[in-house]
Amino acid sequence: MKSFDVDRIREDFPTLSQLVRGKALVYLDNAATTHKPIQVIDSIRDYYNKSNANPHRGAHHLGVLATEMYEKARDKVREFINARSSKEVIFTKNATESLNLLAYSYGMKHVKKGDEIVICISEHHSNIVPWQKIARLKDAELKYLYLNDDYRLDMEEVYRKITDRTKIVSIAQMSNVLGTVYPIKEIVKYGHSKGAIVIVDGAQSIPHMKVDVRDMDADFLVFSGHKMLAPMGIGVLYGKEEILESMDPFLMGGDMIEYVEEQNTTFAELPHRFEAGTPNVEGAVGLAAAIDYLNKIGLDKINKYEEELTAYALEKLMGIPQVKIYGPKDLEDRGSVISFELEGCHPHDVSTIVDTYGVALRAGHHCAQPLMKFLKAPATSRVSFYFYNTKSEIDQLIDSLLKVRKWLGYGS
């Protein structure tokens, strides 16, 4: 891609230029969190230098500025995901909080005894544990969609598991372990045909591809800012306005009220009824700057470049006889996350050894223990790419992996 200048892009990321134990840093843990460009860092600094105040409450100059910046960030998110109204954009701490909000504010109200909640076996714990609790509290059934031998989800499995008793379907658009991208539009359509609402976890998809909530028609979408260049501590819950209007607040306190009497309270209109307390203005400002940065490059270009990186990495990894890949081995319906096992080497040993060569990857169960049990793998190593990674960094990864077995006494 001649129009994609990764060397120029890397100049915007101060963290990437550092050395680790005398080696150039190769950061391949982007599914966990991404680094921040100077444009995002500067936006936060400028906010604190010029506009710091508690929004929505003060009529003074700084209070007005902070409110404007916070609400402009909300509208920028609305435009980014193509929501109909800014009322449909709720700021949270992260995708985890967004999912908990839905579990308690929607699930507790609408799930009854004998109902079904359907999720996928590959879900992150944040999209499992809240639904386990709701199922227990409401005496409902929690059902799992299982994957085929190619680590993909067949629609036949969806047709079998989603029934007339299903009230909630909650599924990630892209697996944080396998990289598999699931057929969300088809799942949403079928879920709706059975009377269920559908929640999409976009934490892994939003940073890498264009997500249009109106085209997807999901009832809710959740994601975290820190996986798409923004600061930690800012997340988003998108919800269809008519459904959000029917939900009770999750957290109670300041800024989410209309009027408080001694014994009764009325709540603010959307979106503020779900944003109790002093909001994370710096996070919202940073998220807005991150969206600007992604839009300037173009998500289509980002996606295309990451496909090239992923194809290159898959080819190189499959060239190592001792490597077993968990996830699709081609680019069809897959993202830039690759989990693998290096024969005879525990993932934690792999991670520790490659770190001595400057390579940062993830090791463990990746907050997906049910999936690990399904795969019969106690843990895996995981690399995950973003648009600031390069093929030369993948070469450095492969070189370090070849040295791991020598470190552990295998001789090759």
C-alpha positions as a printed NumPy array, in Angstrom:
array([[  0.   ,   0.   ,   0.   ],
       [  1.954,   2.978,  -1.289],
       [ -0.468,   5.472,   0.246],
       [ -0.017,   4.014,   3.726],
       [  3.158,   5.461,   5.263],
       [  3.665,   3.411,   8.418],
       [  7.051,   4.984,   9.123],
       [  5.45 ,   8.416,   9.169],
       [  2.606,   7.153,  11.367],
       [  5.027,   5.669,  13.897],
       [  6.512,   9.123,  14.462],
       [  3.246,  10.043,  16.193],
       [  3.678,   7.334,  18.854],
       [  6.423,   8.204,  21.37 ],
       [  6.214,   4.831,  23.148],
       [  7.185,   2.879,  20.039],
       [ 10.602,   4.524,  19.706],
       [ 11.98 ,   3.251,  23.012],
       [ 14.395,   0.403,  23.618],
       [ 13.641,  -2.617,  25.819],
       [ 16.771,  -4.243,  27.243],
       [ 18.756,  -2.632,  24.469],
       [ 16.41 ,  -3.927,  21.746],
       [ 13.883,  -1.996,  19.691],
       [ 10.443,  -2.376,  21.227],
       [  8.114,  -4.616,  19.217],
       [  4.686,  -4.078,  20.737],
       [  2.307,  -6.859,  19.688],
       [ -0.235,  -6.685,  22.516],
       [ -2.722,  -4.312,  20.909],
       [ -5.757,  -6.454,  21.708],
       [ -5.04 ,  -5.667,  25.372],
       [ -4.474,  -1.94 ,  24.84 ],
       [ -3.103,   0.382,  22.192],
       [ -0.567,   3.178,  22.414],
       [ -1.528,   6.808,  22.158],
       [ -0.459,   9.206,  19.421],
       [  0.824,  12.653,  20.368],
       [ -2.414,  14.125,  19.014],
       [ -4.394,  12.317,  21.728],
       [ -1.842,  13.117,  24.426],
       [ -1.834,  16.793,  23.431],
       [ -5.637,  16.983,  23.44 ],
       [ -5.698,  15.825,  27.065],
       [ -2.921,  18.227,  28.034],
       [ -4.754,  21.108,  26.348],
       [ -7.968,  20.251,  28.159],
       [ -6.262,  20.379,  31.551],
       [ -4.321,  23.512,  30.681],
       [ -7.282,  25.492,  29.342],
       [-10.684,  23.974,  30.07 ],
       [-10.593,  21.854,  33.233],
       [-13.882,  22.059,  35.128],
       [-16.803,  19.926,  36.256],
       [-19.236,  19.91 ,  33.317],
       [-23.031,  20.36 ,  33.329],
       [-23.078,  22.099,  36.716],
       [-21.285,  25.392,  36.362],
       [-22.35 ,  28.455,  34.367],
       [-18.851,  29.917,  34.57 ],
       [-16.533,  30.042,  31.578],
       [-14.499,  26.893,  32.286],
       [-17.615,  24.921,  33.17 ],
       [-19.177,  25.852,  29.849],
       [-15.99 ,  24.912,  27.957],
       [-15.759,  21.523,  29.687],
       [-19.421,  20.816,  28.971],
       [-19.002,  21.734,  25.309],
       [-15.948,  19.494,  24.924],
       [-17.652,  16.572,  26.655],
       [-20.804,  16.809,  24.565],
       [-18.866,  17.38 ,  21.326],
       [-17.01 ,  14.15 ,  22.075],
       [-20.345,  12.375,  22.477],
       [-21.509,  13.651,  19.113],
       [-18.216,  12.585,  17.537],
       [-18.822,   9.038,  18.809],
       [-22.391,   9.194,  17.469],
       [-21.07 ,  10.089,  14.035],
       [-18.296,   7.466,  14.216],
       [-20.74 ,   4.602,  14.752],
       [-23.615,   6.239,  12.805],
       [-26.069,   6.34 ,  15.691],
       [-29.281,   8.285,  15.079],
       [-28.945,  10.534,  18.113],
       [-26.387,  11.571,  20.699],
       [-28.943,  10.437,  23.271],
       [-28.02 ,   6.887,  22.245],
       [-24.363,   7.334,  23.292],
       [-23.625,   6.647,  26.962],
       [-20.116,   7.195,  28.327],
       [-18.869,   4.501,  30.728],
       [-15.463,   3.41 ,  32.039],
       [-15.057,   0.606,  29.512],
       [-16.858,  -2.196,  27.688],
       [-16.985,  -4.19 ,  30.928],
       [-18.966,  -1.508,  32.722],
       [-21.226,  -1.135,  29.687],
       [-22.039,  -4.854,  29.761],
       [-22.694,  -4.785,  33.503],
       [-24.997,  -1.807,  33.016],
       [-26.979,  -3.817,  30.474],
       [-27.068,  -6.901,  32.663],
       [-28.507,  -5.026,  35.612],
       [-30.59 ,  -2.282,  33.955],
       [-32.004,  -4.421,  31.15 ],
       [-31.449,  -8.042,  32.147],
       [-32.829,  -7.816,  35.675],
       [-35.994,  -6.16 ,  34.39 ],
       [-36.73 ,  -8.266,  31.328],
       [-35.346, -11.76 ,  31.957],
       [-37.845, -14.089,  33.653],
       [-37.792, -17.645,  34.954],
       [-37.299, -20.107,  32.117],
       [-35.976, -17.51 ,  29.665],
       [-32.717, -17.973,  27.765],
       [-29.6  , -15.851,  27.451],
       [-27.372, -16.878,  24.542],
       [-23.658, -16.063,  24.261],
       [-20.69 , -17.544,  22.393],
       [-18.114, -19.873,  23.944],
       [-15.365, -17.482,  22.835],
       [-16.624, -14.521,  24.874],
       [-14.405, -12.448,  27.129],
       [-15.207, -12.929,  30.81 ],
       [-16.84 ,  -9.495,  30.865],
       [-19.49 , -10.872,  28.509],
       [-19.917, -14.102,  30.488],
       [-19.843, -13.388,  34.218],
       [-22.631, -10.729,  34.292],
       [-24.956, -13.062,  32.346],
       [-24.128, -15.967,  34.642],
       [-25.296, -13.85 ,  37.548],
       [-28.478, -12.706,  35.822],
       [-29.273, -16.3  ,  34.852],
       [-28.823, -17.433,  38.476],
       [-30.834, -14.568,  39.943],
       [-33.708, -14.939,  37.472],
       [-33.651, -18.747,  37.194],
       [-32.968, -18.466,  33.471],
       [-30.828, -20.64 ,  31.208],
       [-27.443, -19.491,  29.919],
       [-26.699, -21.157,  26.565],
       [-23.506, -21.17 ,  24.518],
       [-22.901, -21.062,  20.787],
       [-20.024, -23.413,  19.908],
       [-17.507, -23.074,  17.086],
       [-16.719, -25.423,  14.237],
       [-13.349, -27.038,  13.522],
       [-12.281, -23.914,  11.612],
       [-12.868, -21.737,  14.704],
       [-15.853, -20.087,  13.035],
       [-19.515, -19.897,  13.995],
       [-21.943, -21.68 ,  11.678],
       [-25.38 , -20.103,  11.374],
       [-26.849, -23.58 ,  11.871],
       [-25.586, -23.381,  15.454],
       [-27.277, -19.992,  15.812],
       [-30.557, -21.418,  14.494],
       [-30.356, -24.304,  16.982],
       [-29.539, -22.276,  20.069],
       [-31.638, -19.098,  19.676],
       [-35.268, -19.977,  20.303],
       [-38.577, -18.336,  21.125],
       [-37.509, -18.402,  24.79 ],
       [-34.343, -16.392,  24.109],
       [-34.537, -12.887,  25.549],
       [-30.925, -11.741,  25.17 ],
       [-28.156, -12.592,  22.716],
       [-24.774, -11.083,  23.609],
       [-21.79 , -11.71 ,  21.365],
       [-18.458, -10.159,  20.433],
       [-18.107,  -9.075,  16.829],
       [-14.509, -10.278,  16.885],
       [-12.873, -12.766,  19.244],
       [-10.035, -11.4  ,  21.37 ],
       [ -8.38 , -14.84 ,  21.261],
       [ -9.081, -16.35 ,  17.849],
       [ -9.396, -13.231,  15.729],
       [-12.595, -14.694,  14.256],
       [-15.098, -12.116,  12.992],
       [-18.63 , -13.415,  13.466],
       [-21.636, -12.892,  11.13 ],
       [-23.195, -10.227,  13.311],
       [-25.818,  -8.901,  10.899],
       [-27.206, -12.388,  10.348],
       [-27.184, -13.119,  14.086],
       [-28.968,  -9.841,  14.831],
       [-31.599, -10.512,  12.183],
       [-32.286, -14.018,  13.461],
       [-32.266, -12.934,  17.102],
       [-34.849, -10.266,  16.339],
       [-37.005, -12.794,  14.472],
       [-37.209, -14.741,  17.74 ],
       [-38.039, -11.665,  19.802],
       [-34.614, -11.323,  21.444],
       [-32.544,  -8.167,  21.852],
       [-28.961,  -8.433,  20.594],
       [-25.908,  -6.936,  22.288],
       [-22.639,  -6.649,  20.364],
       [-19.259,  -6.392,  22.095],
       [-17.243,  -4.261,  19.695],
       [-14.126,  -3.896,  21.846],
       [-11.958,  -5.789,  19.333],
       [-13.721,  -4.739,  16.124],
       [-14.256,  -0.989,  16.505],
       [-10.5  ,  -0.141,  16.376],
       [ -9.989,  -1.991,  13.096],
       [-13.089,  -1.739,  10.924],
       [-16.019,   0.522,  10.205],
       [-18.977,  -0.338,  12.429],
       [-22.36 ,   1.119,  11.504],
       [-24.93 ,   0.476,  14.223],
       [-27.858,   1.319,  11.983],
       [-26.695,  -1.073,   9.282],
       [-25.931,  -3.727,  11.91 ],
       [-29.281,  -3.096,  13.625],
       [-27.975,  -4.348,  16.972],
       [-29.91 ,  -3.108,  19.969],
       [-26.733,  -2.327,  21.901],
       [-23.023,  -1.977,  21.123],
       [-20.239,  -1.651,  23.694],
       [-16.564,  -0.772,  23.314],
       [-13.532,   0.622,  25.15 ],
       [-11.545,   3.695,  24.166],
       [ -8.143,   2.384,  25.196],
       [ -8.178,  -0.275,  22.475],
       [ -8.523,   2.437,  19.815],
       [ -5.802,   4.958,  20.814],
       [ -7.828,   6.721,  23.523],
       [ -7.034,   6.841,  27.266],
       [ -7.975,   4.102,  29.697],
       [-11.119,   4.737,  31.717],
       [-13.44 ,   5.797,  28.892],
       [-15.903,   3.442,  27.237],
       [-19.132,   3.616,  25.287],
       [-22.527,   2.018,  25.476],
       [-24.658,   2.59 ,  22.405],
       [-28.306,   1.678,  22.71 ],
       [-31.425,   2.236,  20.661],
       [-33.171,   5.235,  22.174],
       [-36.535,   3.555,  22.659],
       [-34.936,   0.707,  24.632],
       [-32.747,   2.986,  26.742],
       [-35.836,   5.036,  27.638],
       [-37.407,   1.927,  29.174],
       [-34.383,   1.1  ,  31.35 ],
       [-33.72 ,   2.108,  34.943],
       [-30.414,   3.776,  35.859],
       [-27.514,   1.54 ,  36.862],
       [-25.672,   3.949,  39.173],
       [-27.339,   6.606,  41.324],
       [-26.006,   9.991,  42.37 ],
       [-25.152,  13.382,  41.034],
       [-25.708,  14.533,  37.454],
       [-28.159,  11.737,  36.608],
       [-31.12 ,  13.248,  38.427],
       [-33.896,  15.634,  37.46 ],
       [-35.174,  16.395,  40.943],
       [-34.599,  14.895,  44.403],
       [-37.039,  15.042,  47.287],
       [-36.652,  13.454,  50.708],
       [-38.256,  10.171,  49.661],
       [-38.378,  10.244,  45.869],
       [-36.206,  11.07 ,  42.874],
       [-36.893,  11.642,  39.202],
       [-34.135,  10.972,  36.711],
       [-32.57 ,  13.053,  33.983],
       [-33.246,  12.484,  30.309],
       [-30.982,  10.41 ,  28.096],
       [-28.057,  10.069,  28.025],
       [-27.331,  11.619,  31.432],
       [-29.505,   9.27 ,  33.499],
       [-26.851,   6.587,  32.943],
       [-23.835,   8.795,  33.766],
       [-23.866,   9.295,  37.508],
       [-21.179,  11.398,  39.151],
       [-18.399,  13.545,  37.762],
       [-17.701,  12.292,  34.232],
       [-14.358,  11.435,  32.701],
       [-14.018,  14.537,  30.561],
       [-10.348,  13.966,  29.768],
       [-11.218,  10.463,  28.56 ],
       [-13.996,  11.765,  26.334],
       [-11.707,  14.457,  24.931],
       [ -9.017,  11.857,  24.273],
       [-11.54 ,   9.525,  22.633],
       [-12.672,  12.332,  20.325],
       [ -9.044,  12.999,  19.348],
       [ -8.51 ,   9.277,  18.734],
       [-11.54 ,   9.178,  16.443],
       [-10.181,  12.18 ,  14.543],
       [ -6.855,  10.399,  14.152],
       [ -8.435,   7.17 ,  12.892],
       [-10.699,   9.05 ,  10.504],
       [ -7.791,  11.018,   9.088],
       [ -5.964,   7.798,   8.174],
       [ -9.161,   6.003,   7.188],
       [-10.479,   2.767,   8.652],
       [-10.57 ,   1.166,   5.217],
       [ -6.839,   1.792,   4.803],
       [ -6.174,   0.593,   8.344],
       [ -8.11 ,  -2.608,   7.73 ],
       [ -6.337,  -3.277,   4.436],
       [ -2.883,  -2.719,   5.916],
       [ -3.644,  -4.941,   8.895],
       [ -4.803,  -7.691,   6.538],
       [ -1.364,  -7.586,   4.914],
       [  0.342,  -7.795,   8.315],
       [ -1.879, -10.657,   9.45 ],
       [ -1.347, -12.635,   6.245],
       [  2.411, -12.152,   6.561],
       [  2.417, -13.218,  10.219],
       [  0.255, -16.282,   9.576],
       [  2.584, -17.416,   6.806],
       [  5.679, -16.954,   8.969],
       [  4.157, -18.658,  12.02 ],
       [  2.918, -21.611,   9.986],
       [  6.471, -21.97 ,   8.709],
       [  7.584, -22.996,  12.21 ],
       [  6.783, -26.735,  12.546],
       [  6.348, -26.534,  16.318],
       [  3.658, -23.807,  16.149],
       [ -0.046, -24.618,  16.414],
       [ -2.397, -21.761,  15.57 ],
       [ -5.756, -21.391,  17.302],
       [ -8.036, -19.493,  14.938],
       [ -8.682, -19.232,  11.206],
       [ -5.566, -19.723,   9.107],
       [ -6.78 , -17.525,   6.277],
       [ -8.064, -13.957,   6.101],
       [-11.724, -14.799,   5.603],
       [-13.739, -13.314,   8.461],
       [-10.724, -12.83 ,  10.718],
       [ -8.96 ,  -9.899,  12.312],
       [ -5.407,  -9.113,  13.354],
       [ -5.285, -11.329,  16.475],
       [ -3.353, -14.609,  16.353],
       [ -3.173, -17.083,  19.236],
       [ -0.738, -19.961,  19.066],
       [  1.086, -22.667,  20.969],
       [  4.82 , -23.334,  20.674],
       [  5.291, -27.055,  21.22 ],
       [  6.851, -27.926,  24.577],
       [  6.938, -24.298,  25.735],
       [  4.547, -22.798,  28.251],
       [  3.116, -19.48 ,  26.982],
       [  4.394, -17.653,  30.05 ],
       [  7.929, -18.886,  29.304],
       [  7.5  , -17.808,  25.689],
       [  6.393, -14.335,  26.75 ],
       [  9.232, -13.935,  29.233],
       [ 11.923, -15.077,  26.801],
       [ 10.791, -13.039,  23.787],
       [ 10.605,  -9.995,  26.049],
       [ 14.384, -10.201,  26.389],
       [ 14.472,  -9.525,  22.631],
       [ 12.155,  -6.527,  22.952],
       [  8.994,  -8.351,  21.847],
       [  5.804,  -7.736,  23.829],
       [  3.093, -10.356,  23.411],
       [  0.34 , -11.77 ,  25.619],
       [  0.298, -15.113,  27.407],
       [ -2.418, -16.844,  29.395],
       [ -6.134, -17.5  ,  29.069],
       [ -6.883, -13.965,  27.807],
       [ -9.944, -13.637,  30.073],
       [-11.576, -16.453,  28.109],
       [-11.285, -19.556,  30.274],
       [-14.412, -21.297,  28.88 ],
       [-12.897, -20.971,  25.406],
       [ -9.576, -22.377,  26.631],
       [-11.409, -25.4  ,  28.021],
       [-13.285, -25.781,  24.731],
       [ -9.96 , -25.658,  22.84 ],
       [ -8.355, -28.059,  25.341],
       [ -5.583, -25.509,  25.794],
       [ -4.797, -24.23 ,  29.307],
       [ -3.24 , -21.094,  27.814],
       [ -1.919, -19.664,  24.561],
       [  0.516, -17.06 ,  23.343],
       [ -1.167, -14.188,  21.522],
       [  0.062, -11.522,  19.154],
       [ -2.224,  -8.721,  18.03 ],
       [ -1.387,  -6.061,  15.47 ],
       [ -2.357,  -2.467,  14.9  ],
       [ -1.699,  -0.177,  11.98 ],
       [  1.571,   1.097,  13.463],
       [  3.156,  -2.366,  13.387],
       [  5.456,  -3.472,  10.572],
       [  6.543,  -6.628,   8.769],
       [ 10.056,  -6.145,  10.137],
       [  8.589,  -6.361,  13.646],
       [  6.95 ,  -9.64 ,  12.686],
       [ 10.354, -10.843,  11.501],
       [ 11.757,  -9.91 ,  14.92 ],
       [  8.923, -11.864,  16.55 ],
       [  9.662, -14.97 ,  14.47 ],
       [ 13.382, -14.733,  15.192],
       [ 12.709, -14.493,  18.933],
       [ 10.317, -17.472,  18.832],
       [ 12.962, -19.61 ,  17.151],
       [ 15.282, -18.804,  20.043],
       [ 12.743, -19.779,  22.716],
       [ 13.126, -23.513,  22.145],
       [ 16.931, -23.204,  22.333],
       [ 16.583, -21.386,  25.637],
       [ 14.448, -24.261,  26.918],
       [ 16.903, -26.911,  25.775],
       [ 15.267, -28.224,  22.62 ],
       [ 18.175, -27.323,  20.367],
       [ 15.991, -25.988,  17.55 ]])
